[in-house]
XYZ file of C-alpha atoms in Angstrom:
111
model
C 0.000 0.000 0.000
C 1.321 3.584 -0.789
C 2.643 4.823 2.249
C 0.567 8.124 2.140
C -2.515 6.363 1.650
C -1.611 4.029 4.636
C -0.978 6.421 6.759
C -4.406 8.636 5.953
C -5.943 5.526 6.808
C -4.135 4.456 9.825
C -5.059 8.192 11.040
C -9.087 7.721 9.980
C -9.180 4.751 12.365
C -6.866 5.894 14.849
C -6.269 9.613 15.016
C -9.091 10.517 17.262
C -6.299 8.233 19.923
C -4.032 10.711 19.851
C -3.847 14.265 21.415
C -4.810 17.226 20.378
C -1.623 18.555 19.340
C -0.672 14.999 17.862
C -3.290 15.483 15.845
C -3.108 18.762 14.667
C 0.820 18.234 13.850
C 0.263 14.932 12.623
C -2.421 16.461 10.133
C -0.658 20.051 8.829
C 2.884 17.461 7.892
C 1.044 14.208 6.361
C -2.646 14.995 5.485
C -2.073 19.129 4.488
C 1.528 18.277 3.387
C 3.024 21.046 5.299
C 6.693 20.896 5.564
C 8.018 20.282 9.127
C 9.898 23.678 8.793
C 6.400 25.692 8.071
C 5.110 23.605 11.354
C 7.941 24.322 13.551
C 7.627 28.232 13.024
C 3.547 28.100 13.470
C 2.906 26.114 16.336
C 7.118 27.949 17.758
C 8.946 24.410 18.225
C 12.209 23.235 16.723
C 12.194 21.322 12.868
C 13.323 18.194 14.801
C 10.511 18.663 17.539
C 7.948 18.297 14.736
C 9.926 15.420 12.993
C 9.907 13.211 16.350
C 6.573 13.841 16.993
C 5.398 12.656 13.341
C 8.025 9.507 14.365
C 6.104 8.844 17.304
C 2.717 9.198 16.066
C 3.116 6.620 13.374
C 4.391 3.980 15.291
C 1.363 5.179 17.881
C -1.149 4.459 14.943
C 1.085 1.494 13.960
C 0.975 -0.234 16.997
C -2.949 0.269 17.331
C -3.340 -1.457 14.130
C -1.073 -4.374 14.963
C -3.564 -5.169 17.619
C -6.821 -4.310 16.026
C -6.364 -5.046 12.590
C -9.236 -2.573 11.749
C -7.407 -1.124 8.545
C -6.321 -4.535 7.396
C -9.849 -5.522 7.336
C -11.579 -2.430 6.031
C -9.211 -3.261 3.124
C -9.643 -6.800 2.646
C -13.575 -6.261 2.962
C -13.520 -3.182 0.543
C -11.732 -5.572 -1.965
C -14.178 -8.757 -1.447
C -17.228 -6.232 -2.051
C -15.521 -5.193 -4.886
C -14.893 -8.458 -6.822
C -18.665 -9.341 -5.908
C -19.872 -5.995 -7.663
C -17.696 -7.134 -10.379
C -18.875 -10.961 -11.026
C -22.333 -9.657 -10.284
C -21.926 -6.967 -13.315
C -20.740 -9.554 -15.388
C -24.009 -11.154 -15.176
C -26.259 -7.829 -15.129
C -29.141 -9.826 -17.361
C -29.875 -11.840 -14.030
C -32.350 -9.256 -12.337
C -30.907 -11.275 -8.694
C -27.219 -10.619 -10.013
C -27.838 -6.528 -10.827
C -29.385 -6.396 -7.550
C -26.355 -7.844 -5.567
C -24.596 -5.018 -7.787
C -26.374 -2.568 -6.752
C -25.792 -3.891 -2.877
C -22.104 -3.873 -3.122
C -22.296 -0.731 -4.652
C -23.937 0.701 -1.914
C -21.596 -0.653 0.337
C -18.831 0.414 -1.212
C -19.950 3.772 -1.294
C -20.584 3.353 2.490
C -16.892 1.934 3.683
């Protein structure tokens, strides 16, 4: 998985486990792509201050998904309801088969 995408997901399960400032640090550097020189002067800490805390943070949201799994299985779910919406659209003249389309395209939409 592309790192940034892993670890905008790791944060969508996990961030609200972090502080307040974790979070708002963790967000302007990965999510807003804010260098951690523009996040030093705004929030008045060192360059390195910002760089240990991003450090920290994703082993934080590492570790929580190394015992919960929760992204792991978002993924592998999102994938399974996607190859379902597939064989079922290869079969769209079934009215049961364009209906269990239109289910896992629901779902997908949901997750």
């Amino acid at each position: 998985m592309e790192e940034i995408l892993k670890q905008a997901l790791l944060y969508d399960f996990y961030g609200e486990l972090l502080t307040g400032h974790q979070k708002s640090v963790y967000e302007d550097v990965v999510l807003n792509d804010c260098s951690f020189s523009e996040v030093a002067e705004n929030l008045g800490i060192s360059r390195q201050g910002v760089h240990d805390m991003i450090r920290r943070c994703n082993r934080l949201l590492a570790g929580y998904e190394e015992k919960l799994h929760l992204v792991e299985t978002f993924v592998n779910l999102r994938g399974q309801v996607g190859q379902i919406r597939r064989i079922a659209g290869e079969r769209a003249e079934d009215p049961a088969m364009r209906e269990i389309e239109e289910i896992a395209a629901t779902i997908l939409e949901e997750l």
